[in-house]
Short mmCIF file of C-alpha atoms (C1' of nucleotides) in Angstrom, two decimals:
data_model
loop_
_atom_site.label_atom_id
_atom_site.label_comp_id
_atom_site.label_asym_id
_atom_site.label_seq_id
_atom_site.Cartn_x
_atom_site.Cartn_y
_atom_site.Cartn_z
CA MET A 1471 171.26 -106.00 111.86
CA ALA A 1472 169.06 -104.06 114.19
CA ARG A 1473 167.64 -100.64 114.71
CA PRO A 1474 170.37 -98.28 115.92
CA ARG A 1475 170.06 -96.14 119.04
CA GLU A 1476 168.71 -92.72 118.25
CA PHE A 1477 170.17 -90.83 121.21
CA ASP A 1478 173.71 -90.29 122.41
CA GLU A 1479 174.14 -92.21 125.64
CA ALA A 1480 176.79 -89.94 127.15
CA ASP A 1481 174.73 -86.89 126.28
CA ALA A 1482 171.59 -88.34 127.85
CA LEU A 1483 173.63 -89.29 130.91
CA ASP A 1484 174.88 -85.73 131.27
CA ARG A 1485 171.34 -84.45 131.33
CA ALA A 1486 170.24 -87.12 133.79
CA MET A 1487 173.16 -86.17 136.02
CA GLN A 1488 172.05 -82.54 136.04
CA VAL A 1489 168.54 -83.52 137.12
CA PHE A 1490 169.68 -85.87 139.90
CA TRP A 1491 172.23 -83.27 141.00
CA THR A 1492 169.59 -80.55 141.21
CA LYS A 1493 166.67 -82.47 142.68
CA GLY A 1494 168.27 -85.44 144.47
CA TYR A 1495 167.39 -89.10 144.01
CA GLU A 1496 164.05 -89.15 145.78
CA GLY A 1497 163.10 -85.75 144.44
CA THR A 1498 163.57 -86.87 140.85
CA GLY A 1499 160.76 -88.60 138.99
CA ILE A 1500 161.20 -90.75 135.92
CA SER A 1501 159.17 -88.16 134.01
CA ASP A 1502 161.68 -85.45 134.99
CA LEU A 1503 164.42 -87.61 133.56
CA LEU A 1504 162.56 -88.42 130.35
CA GLU A 1505 161.92 -84.73 129.72
CA ALA A 1506 165.51 -83.73 130.38
CA MET A 1507 167.04 -86.63 128.48
CA GLN A 1508 164.62 -86.23 125.58
CA ILE A 1509 164.04 -89.94 125.27
CA GLY A 1510 161.08 -92.25 125.78
CA ARG A 1511 160.33 -94.53 128.67
CA GLY A 1512 161.23 -97.71 126.83
CA SER A 1513 164.60 -96.34 125.81
CA LEU A 1514 165.47 -95.34 129.33
CA TYR A 1515 164.68 -98.71 130.86
CA LYS A 1516 166.33 -100.60 128.00
CA ALA A 1517 169.54 -98.56 128.26
CA PHE A 1518 169.91 -98.14 132.02
CA GLY A 1519 167.86 -100.88 133.66
CA ASP A 1520 166.00 -98.94 136.30
CA LYS A 1521 166.09 -95.69 138.26
CA LYS A 1522 168.91 -96.78 140.53
CA GLY A 1523 170.96 -98.04 137.59
CA LEU A 1524 170.58 -94.71 135.87
CA PHE A 1525 171.49 -92.92 139.08
CA LEU A 1526 174.69 -94.91 139.50
CA ALA A 1527 175.59 -94.26 135.86
CA ALA A 1528 174.97 -90.54 136.41
CA LEU A 1529 177.17 -90.62 139.50
CA LYS A 1530 179.98 -92.19 137.47
CA GLN A 1531 179.42 -89.50 134.86
CA TYR A 1532 179.88 -86.89 137.59
CA GLU A 1533 183.14 -88.53 138.51
CA LYS A 1534 184.30 -88.31 134.91
CA ASN A 1535 183.02 -84.80 134.23
CA CYS A 1536 183.66 -83.05 137.54
CA ILE A 1537 185.83 -85.05 139.92
CA GLU A 1538 188.53 -86.10 137.46
CA PRO A 1539 189.13 -82.54 136.15
CA GLY A 1540 189.40 -81.42 139.78
CA LEU A 1541 192.04 -84.05 140.42
CA GLN A 1542 193.97 -83.06 137.33
CA PHE A 1543 193.88 -79.46 138.45
CA LEU A 1544 195.14 -80.34 141.93
CA ASN A 1545 198.05 -82.18 140.34
CA ASP A 1546 198.75 -79.67 137.59
CA ARG A 1547 202.37 -78.56 137.90
CA ASN A 1548 201.71 -75.58 135.63
CA ILE A 1549 200.77 -73.95 138.89
CA PRO A 1550 203.94 -74.79 140.80
CA ASP A 1551 202.64 -74.16 144.32
CA GLY A 1552 200.27 -76.89 145.47
CA ALA A 1553 198.87 -74.63 148.17
CA GLN A 1554 197.73 -72.23 145.51
CA ARG A 1555 196.02 -75.03 143.63
CA ILE A 1556 194.15 -75.99 146.79
CA GLN A 1557 193.15 -72.41 147.38
CA MET A 1558 191.87 -72.07 143.82
CA LEU A 1559 189.90 -75.29 144.06
CA LEU A 1560 188.22 -74.19 147.28
CA GLU A 1561 187.39 -70.87 145.70
CA THR A 1562 185.47 -72.57 142.91
CA VAL A 1563 183.00 -73.59 145.64
CA VAL A 1564 182.03 -69.97 146.20
CA ALA A 1565 182.60 -68.91 142.59
CA VAL A 1566 179.75 -71.03 141.25
CA VAL A 1567 177.41 -69.34 143.73
CA GLU A 1568 178.50 -65.86 142.76
CA SER A 1569 178.49 -66.35 139.01
CA ASP A 1570 175.56 -68.73 138.49
CA ASN A 1571 173.77 -68.62 141.85
CA ASP A 1572 174.38 -72.36 141.81
CA ARG A 1573 173.72 -73.80 145.24
CA ARG A 1574 173.44 -77.43 144.21
CA GLY A 1575 176.70 -78.15 145.97
CA CYS A 1576 178.72 -81.24 145.12
CA PHE A 1577 176.73 -84.11 143.63
CA LEU A 1578 179.01 -86.56 145.41
CA CYS A 1579 178.51 -84.93 148.83
CA ASN A 1580 174.77 -84.72 148.24
CA THR A 1581 174.63 -88.40 147.37
CA ALA A 1582 176.76 -89.37 150.36
CA VAL A 1583 174.28 -87.59 152.61
CA ASP A 1584 170.98 -88.74 151.25
CA GLN A 1585 171.57 -92.06 149.52
CA ALA A 1586 174.77 -93.71 150.77
CA PRO A 1587 173.28 -94.78 154.13
CA HIS A 1588 170.44 -96.62 152.37
CA ASP A 1589 172.38 -98.50 149.72
CA PRO A 1590 175.70 -100.34 150.05
CA GLU A 1591 176.51 -100.02 146.35
CA ILE A 1592 176.11 -96.24 146.44
CA SER A 1593 177.98 -96.13 149.73
CA LYS A 1594 180.95 -97.91 148.19
CA THR A 1595 180.94 -95.66 145.14
CA CYS A 1596 180.90 -92.57 147.36
CA GLN A 1597 183.85 -93.81 149.39
CA ASP A 1598 185.81 -94.57 146.23
CA MET A 1599 185.13 -91.13 144.81
CA MET A 1600 185.98 -89.40 148.06
CA GLY A 1601 189.17 -91.40 148.20
CA LYS A 1602 190.10 -89.91 144.85
CA MET A 1603 189.44 -86.40 146.14
CA VAL A 1604 191.74 -87.10 149.08
CA GLN A 1605 194.44 -88.29 146.70
CA GLY A 1606 193.99 -85.05 144.76
CA PHE A 1607 194.64 -82.98 147.87
CA TYR A 1608 197.54 -85.28 148.70
CA GLY A 1609 199.13 -84.60 145.34
CA ALA A 1610 198.81 -80.87 145.79
CA LEU A 1611 200.19 -80.99 149.33
CA LYS A 1612 203.28 -82.81 148.07
CA ASP A 1613 203.99 -79.77 145.91
CA THR A 1614 204.08 -77.31 148.78
CA THR A 1615 207.41 -76.17 150.19
CA ARG A 1616 206.00 -76.09 153.68
CA HIS A 1617 204.72 -79.66 153.77
CA LYS A 1618 206.87 -81.67 151.38
CA ASN A 1619 209.09 -82.67 154.27
CA LEU A 1620 206.16 -84.18 156.16
CA GLY A 1621 205.87 -87.95 156.20
CA GLU A 1622 203.50 -89.75 153.87
CA GLU A 1623 201.08 -90.57 156.66
CA ALA A 1624 200.99 -86.99 157.91
CA LEU A 1625 200.28 -85.80 154.38
CA GLN A 1626 197.51 -88.36 153.95
CA LYS A 1627 195.88 -87.22 157.16
CA LYS A 1628 196.13 -83.60 156.16
CA ALA A 1629 194.63 -84.43 152.77
CA MET A 1630 191.73 -86.18 154.46
CA GLY A 1631 191.26 -83.14 156.69
CA LEU A 1632 191.12 -80.89 153.67
CA ASN A 1633 188.57 -83.12 152.04
CA ILE A 1634 186.19 -82.98 154.96
CA ALA A 1635 186.67 -79.21 155.10
CA TYR A 1636 185.75 -79.12 151.42
CA ASN A 1637 182.62 -81.13 152.14
CA GLY A 1638 181.74 -78.82 155.01
CA LEU A 1639 182.06 -75.79 152.76
CA ARG A 1640 179.69 -77.40 150.30
CA ILE A 1641 177.14 -77.83 153.08
CA MET A 1642 177.61 -74.22 154.11
CA VAL A 1643 176.70 -73.13 150.60
CA LYS A 1644 173.65 -75.39 150.54
CA ALA A 1645 172.51 -74.05 153.89
CA GLY A 1646 172.28 -70.67 152.16
CA TYR A 1647 175.20 -68.71 153.57
CA ALA A 1648 176.26 -65.56 151.72
CA PRO A 1649 179.28 -65.86 149.41
CA GLU A 1650 181.37 -63.51 151.55
CA ASP A 1651 180.84 -65.70 154.61
CA VAL A 1652 181.91 -68.76 152.66
CA ARG A 1653 184.95 -66.95 151.32
CA LYS A 1654 185.92 -65.89 154.83
CA THR A 1655 185.66 -69.49 155.98
CA ILE A 1656 187.81 -70.66 153.09
CA ASN A 1657 190.52 -68.27 154.25
CA THR A 1658 190.18 -69.60 157.78
CA ILE A 1659 190.61 -73.14 156.55
CA LEU A 1660 193.66 -72.22 154.51
CA ALA A 1661 195.14 -70.47 157.53
CA GLU A 1662 194.49 -73.33 159.94
CA PHE A 1663 195.94 -75.84 157.50
CA ASP A 1664 198.99 -73.63 157.08
CA LEU A 1665 198.35 -73.10 153.39
CA LEU A 1666 198.38 -69.33 153.11
CA THR A 1667 200.57 -68.28 150.24
CA MET B 405 134.74 -76.80 176.20
CA ALA B 406 136.02 -79.25 173.65
CA ARG B 407 137.47 -82.69 173.32
CA PRO B 408 141.04 -82.77 174.66
CA ARG B 409 143.98 -84.04 172.62
CA GLU B 410 144.67 -87.72 173.23
CA PHE B 411 148.37 -87.75 172.33
CA ASP B 412 151.33 -85.87 173.72
CA GLU B 413 152.44 -83.38 171.10
CA ALA B 414 156.12 -83.26 172.13
CA ASP B 415 156.23 -87.04 172.22
CA ALA B 416 154.69 -87.36 168.77
CA LEU B 417 157.11 -84.73 167.51
CA ASP B 418 160.05 -86.71 168.87
CA ARG B 419 158.93 -89.74 166.91
CA ALA B 420 158.34 -87.71 163.75
CA MET B 421 161.82 -86.25 164.11
CA GLN B 422 163.33 -89.73 164.25
CA VAL B 423 161.57 -90.74 161.05
CA PHE B 424 162.54 -87.61 159.12
CA TRP B 425 166.08 -87.92 160.48
CA THR B 426 166.38 -91.51 159.33
CA LYS B 427 164.62 -91.34 155.97
CA GLY B 428 164.87 -87.69 154.91
CA TYR B 429 162.00 -85.45 153.88
CA GLU B 430 161.29 -86.93 150.46
CA GLY B 431 161.92 -90.45 151.67
CA THR B 432 159.31 -90.14 154.39
CA GLY B 433 155.66 -90.84 153.66
CA ILE B 434 152.74 -89.62 155.74
CA SER B 435 151.98 -93.26 156.52
CA ASP B 436 155.49 -93.72 157.97
CA LEU B 437 154.81 -90.77 160.23
CA LEU B 438 151.37 -91.97 161.31
CA GLU B 439 152.76 -95.36 162.24
CA ALA B 440 155.67 -93.91 164.20
CA MET B 441 153.64 -91.19 165.90
CA GLN B 442 150.79 -93.58 166.69
CA ILE B 443 148.13 -91.09 165.70
CA GLY B 444 145.54 -90.87 162.95
CA ARG B 445 145.62 -88.84 159.76
CA GLY B 446 143.12 -86.29 160.98
CA SER B 447 145.07 -85.65 164.15
CA LEU B 448 148.29 -85.10 162.25
CA TYR B 449 146.86 -82.58 159.84
CA LYS B 450 144.87 -80.84 162.58
CA ALA B 451 147.91 -80.49 164.82
CA PHE B 452 150.69 -79.73 162.33
CA GLY B 453 149.04 -78.38 159.18
CA ASP B 454 150.81 -80.35 156.50
CA LYS B 455 153.94 -82.38 155.83
CA LYS B 456 156.21 -79.38 155.61
CA GLY B 457 154.77 -77.89 158.79
CA LEU B 458 155.43 -81.11 160.63
CA PHE B 459 158.92 -81.24 159.21
CA LEU B 460 159.72 -77.73 160.40
CA ALA B 461 158.34 -78.56 163.83
CA ALA B 462 160.49 -81.71 163.90
CA LEU B 463 163.52 -79.65 162.93
CA LYS B 464 162.84 -77.29 165.83
CA GLN B 465 162.51 -80.31 168.07
CA TYR B 466 165.94 -81.46 166.92
CA GLU B 467 167.28 -78.06 167.86
CA LYS B 468 165.80 -78.41 171.33
CA ASN B 469 166.72 -82.05 171.87
CA CYS B 470 170.12 -82.27 170.20
CA ILE B 471 171.59 -78.90 169.29
CA GLU B 472 170.88 -77.11 172.56
CA PRO B 473 172.44 -79.84 174.75
CA GLY B 474 175.47 -79.72 172.47
CA LEU B 475 175.75 -75.98 173.00
CA GLN B 476 175.42 -76.38 176.74
CA PHE B 477 178.15 -79.00 176.68
CA LEU B 478 180.47 -76.74 174.67
CA ASN B 479 179.95 -74.02 177.24
CA ASP B 480 180.06 -76.22 180.32
CA ARG B 481 182.82 -74.93 182.59
CA ASN B 482 182.78 -78.17 184.58
CA ILE B 483 185.25 -79.21 181.94
CA PRO B 484 187.63 -76.28 182.30
CA ASP B 485 189.48 -76.69 179.01
CA GLY B 486 187.35 -75.64 176.02
CA ALA B 487 189.61 -77.59 173.66
CA GLN B 488 188.74 -80.76 175.52
CA ARG B 489 185.04 -80.00 175.19
CA ILE B 490 185.47 -79.58 171.44
CA GLN B 491 187.37 -82.83 171.23
CA MET B 492 184.69 -84.66 173.17
CA LEU B 493 181.93 -83.22 171.00
CA LEU B 494 183.68 -84.30 167.82
CA GLU B 495 184.18 -87.73 169.27
CA THR B 496 180.46 -88.19 169.76
CA VAL B 497 180.26 -88.17 165.95
CA VAL B 498 182.17 -91.43 165.78
CA ALA B 499 180.86 -92.77 169.07
CA VAL B 500 177.29 -93.07 167.80
CA VAL B 501 178.56 -95.18 164.90
CA GLU B 502 180.55 -97.49 167.11
CA SER B 503 177.94 -97.99 169.80
CA ASP B 504 174.70 -97.95 167.81
CA ASN B 505 175.89 -98.28 164.21
CA ASP B 506 174.02 -95.01 163.75
CA ARG B 507 174.96 -93.45 160.42
CA ARG B 508 172.07 -91.03 160.19
CA GLY B 509 174.48 -88.16 160.72
CA CYS B 510 173.25 -84.78 161.90
CA PHE B 511 169.62 -84.03 161.11
CA LEU B 512 170.51 -80.38 160.61
CA CYS B 513 173.30 -81.15 158.12
CA ASN B 514 171.07 -83.60 156.29
CA THR B 515 168.33 -81.02 156.00
CA ALA B 516 170.75 -78.33 154.84
CA VAL B 517 171.85 -80.62 152.06
CA ASP B 518 168.61 -81.96 150.76
CA GLN B 519 165.92 -79.42 151.64
CA ALA B 520 167.45 -76.00 152.29
CA PRO B 521 168.12 -75.24 148.60
CA HIS B 522 164.48 -75.85 147.72
CA ASP B 523 162.75 -73.89 150.46
CA PRO B 524 163.66 -70.44 151.83
CA GLU B 525 161.99 -71.08 155.19
CA ILE B 526 164.01 -74.25 155.76
CA SER B 527 167.11 -72.49 154.48
CA LYS B 528 166.70 -69.74 157.05
CA THR B 529 166.09 -72.22 159.86
CA CYS B 530 169.24 -74.14 158.90
CA GLN B 531 171.35 -71.00 158.92
CA ASP B 532 169.99 -70.00 162.32
CA MET B 533 170.74 -73.40 163.77
CA MET B 534 174.22 -73.52 162.26
CA GLY B 535 174.82 -70.06 163.68
CA LYS B 536 174.09 -71.49 167.10
CA MET B 537 176.57 -74.30 166.55
CA VAL B 538 179.20 -71.74 165.63
CA GLN B 539 178.46 -69.82 168.81
CA GLY B 540 178.90 -73.05 170.74
CA PHE B 541 182.36 -73.58 169.30
CA TYR B 542 183.09 -69.92 169.95
CA GLY B 543 182.23 -70.30 173.60
CA ALA B 544 184.49 -73.31 173.94
CA LEU B 545 187.34 -71.58 172.13
CA LYS B 546 187.15 -68.69 174.56
CA ASP B 547 187.93 -71.16 177.33
CA THR B 548 191.20 -72.35 175.83
CA THR B 549 194.48 -71.00 177.11
CA ARG B 550 195.97 -71.07 173.64
CA HIS B 551 193.30 -68.98 171.93
CA LYS B 552 191.79 -66.73 174.57
CA ASN B 553 194.19 -63.99 173.55
CA LEU B 554 192.93 -64.05 169.98
CA GLY B 555 190.64 -61.25 168.89
CA GLU B 556 186.89 -61.77 168.73
CA GLU B 557 186.86 -61.86 164.95
CA ALA B 558 189.65 -64.41 164.80
CA LEU B 559 187.76 -66.58 167.29
CA GLN B 560 184.57 -66.28 165.29
CA LYS B 561 186.34 -67.36 162.13
CA LYS B 562 187.95 -70.29 163.91
CA ALA B 563 184.57 -71.28 165.30
CA MET B 564 183.08 -71.21 161.81
CA GLY B 565 185.95 -73.32 160.56
CA LEU B 566 185.33 -75.89 163.28
CA ASN B 567 181.67 -75.99 162.39
CA ILE B 568 182.31 -76.80 158.75
CA ALA B 569 184.83 -79.43 159.83
CA TYR B 570 182.11 -80.89 162.04
CA ASN B 571 179.73 -80.96 159.08
CA GLY B 572 182.38 -82.60 156.94
CA LEU B 573 182.91 -85.31 159.53
CA ARG B 574 179.19 -86.01 159.52
CA ILE B 575 179.33 -86.48 155.75
CA MET B 576 182.30 -88.79 156.12
CA VAL B 577 180.27 -91.00 158.43
CA LYS B 578 177.31 -91.02 156.05
CA ALA B 579 179.56 -91.93 153.16
CA GLY B 580 180.32 -95.11 155.10
CA TYR B 581 183.88 -94.65 156.32
CA ALA B 582 185.10 -96.92 159.10
CA PRO B 583 185.10 -95.48 162.62
CA GLU B 584 188.89 -95.61 162.87
CA ASP B 585 189.24 -93.48 159.73
CA VAL B 586 186.83 -90.94 161.14
CA ARG B 587 188.64 -90.90 164.47
CA LYS B 588 191.95 -90.35 162.70
CA THR B 589 190.45 -87.41 160.83
CA ILE B 590 189.13 -85.94 164.06
CA ASN B 591 192.64 -85.97 165.43
CA THR B 592 193.90 -84.30 162.27
CA ILE B 593 191.31 -81.55 162.63
CA LEU B 594 192.19 -81.00 166.27
CA ALA B 595 195.87 -80.81 165.33
CA GLU B 596 195.35 -78.38 162.45
CA PHE B 597 193.16 -76.15 164.60
CA ASP B 598 195.80 -76.21 167.34
CA LEU B 599 193.46 -77.86 169.82
CA LEU B 600 195.47 -80.87 170.93
CA THR B 601 195.49 -81.12 174.67
"C1'" DA C 1006 121.01 -83.43 180.53
"C1'" DG C 1007 121.92 -80.42 176.62
"C1'" DT C 1008 124.97 -77.84 173.66
"C1'" DA C 1009 129.06 -76.13 171.60
"C1'" DT C 1010 133.58 -77.29 170.23
"C1'" DT C 1011 137.32 -79.83 169.14
"C1'" DA C 1012 139.81 -84.49 168.37
"C1'" DG C 1013 139.84 -88.80 166.03
"C1'" DG C 1014 139.76 -92.02 162.30
"C1'" DA C 1015 138.44 -94.25 158.18
"C1'" DA C 1016 137.02 -93.73 153.54
"C1'" DC C 1017 138.07 -91.21 149.72
"C1'" DT C 1018 140.27 -87.75 146.29
"C1'" DG C 1019 143.12 -87.05 142.07
"C1'" DA C 1020 147.87 -87.06 141.17
"C1'" DT C 1021 152.02 -89.18 140.68
"C1'" DC C 1022 155.14 -92.98 141.47
"C1'" DA C 1023 158.35 -96.71 139.22
"C1'" DG C 1024 158.06 -100.10 136.09
"C1'" DT C 1025 155.93 -103.28 132.17
"C1'" DC C 1026 154.09 -104.30 127.73
"C1'" DC C 1027 153.51 -104.20 123.00
"C1'" DA C 1028 152.91 -102.80 118.35
"C1'" DA C 1029 155.10 -99.93 115.11
"C1'" DA C 1030 159.49 -98.24 113.29
"C1'" DA C 1031 164.21 -98.42 111.73
"C1'" DC C 1032 168.02 -100.41 110.61
"C1'" DA C 1033 171.67 -104.57 108.69
"C1'" DC C 1034 172.05 -108.22 106.10
"C1'" DA C 1035 170.73 -111.62 102.75
"C1'" DT D 973 162.65 -106.80 98.56
"C1'" DG D 974 162.18 -109.73 102.50
"C1'" DT D 975 163.84 -111.15 107.28
"C1'" DG D 976 165.67 -110.83 111.75
"C1'" DT D 977 166.82 -107.76 115.53
"C1'" DT D 978 166.69 -104.01 118.25
"C1'" DT D 979 164.85 -99.27 119.51
"C1'" DT D 980 161.11 -96.46 120.38
"C1'" DG D 981 157.19 -94.26 122.68
"C1'" DG D 982 152.73 -94.38 124.30
"C1'" DA D 983 149.29 -96.96 126.82
"C1'" DC D 984 148.87 -99.30 130.84
"C1'" DT D 985 149.79 -101.48 135.61
"C1'" DG D 986 149.03 -101.41 140.68
"C1'" DA D 987 150.97 -98.95 144.38
"C1'" DT D 988 151.68 -95.04 146.87
"C1'" DC D 989 151.68 -90.09 147.31
"C1'" DA D 990 149.79 -85.83 150.12
"C1'" DG D 991 145.76 -84.02 151.45
"C1'" DT D 992 140.34 -83.60 152.21
"C1'" DT D 993 135.92 -84.86 153.91
"C1'" DC D 994 132.76 -86.28 157.10
"C1'" DC D 995 130.87 -88.67 160.73
"C1'" DT D 996 131.52 -90.10 165.45
"C1'" DA D 997 133.65 -89.56 170.06
"C1'" DA D 998 134.94 -86.98 173.91
"C1'" DT D 999 135.27 -83.28 176.57
"C1'" DA D 1000 133.80 -78.29 179.05
"C1'" DC D 1001 130.44 -75.28 180.16
"C1'" DT D 1002 125.53 -74.05 181.02
#
DNA sequence: AGTATTAGGAACTGATCAGTCCAAAACACA
DNA sequence: TGTGTTTTGGACTGATCAGTTCCTAATACT
């Protein structure tokens, strides 16, 4: 018995995510969001509370749209060798630069760098999401012949190491390095972590 | 034949660097800078041009104050084993958290993430500075018994790999991870890169 | 002392910031 | 066709943004 919402919330959230991802939290104005989301001011504040609320919702949307598929890929037994899965995931980092000239990096990493230190709620969300990434690497590592005999703790540590390497690669891209340099570094990482196929 | 400057430029730059480092470019207002630098608006604009000019100068100051000493340390033969120098450098990343609860991370990494993609001049500066970091790791690697027999290219690649691991560790700190987790990851990195002493 | 030149600082610019308010609009139900 | 409830979007708020202007202060040189 009320007026129904005229916009699709998930759709609007996707657009908001893209804006925050591209311009960062501080770099994004409410007007940028309104334009991208194609909704009015009142609707935004009624649906998401305030800027930070919308940002957190967008971050969760990133988890659903980008992190979760990554995890599924890292645990996808259709590619039997986990090392190959890891290699393919790392190569997406450079692929998006080459195909779309997309240097926005990882929205999660970006947020960890520029917002997590200033807000405990965002900090906690970042740690949770990074924890999931680590578990993704862990799952892939368990499916490698070379490491399946390692203990659980050793695998966890290696997974954490891979995750910070992944984050570092994302920074390298944002700093502006050429795709071939990034690719070379990916190979180095794979070699050092004993993941060359 | 003119009025002399009343403030010390390097000193003011140090303070500006601290503010930008702590709050980021977008998060920093001119008023924040004026308060920290203890100078007036006119002086700031006369001496540094505009906000971006001041930021670039502060970034250079970071290079001089923080990057260069790091490079010297990585190449300091008073510690004969390069692997130990690398270990000690990585441990400073967690040490600043434990002693000062300083989670500002690396000003260079922060800038690469949130400003480099939006400004070619900053992008270039970031790449230059990261290149220096890589050369620092390279110098240390050359002083390790285990790797001195590696070819130059292999050493360069390993140095680049260490640099992105370093960047990843910085992100981990900013995300809010506990010092013991970071320390554990440092050990993992050292192990994977065959740098355990 | 007088003059040229630069530094300093406060008042001011228009633009933009996040957020609020409110009247009109659109629906469900009676 | 009312009536109650919620959405909508534009007008508006005061605060802050980066940057300019202009007058005074402080020096060096003649």
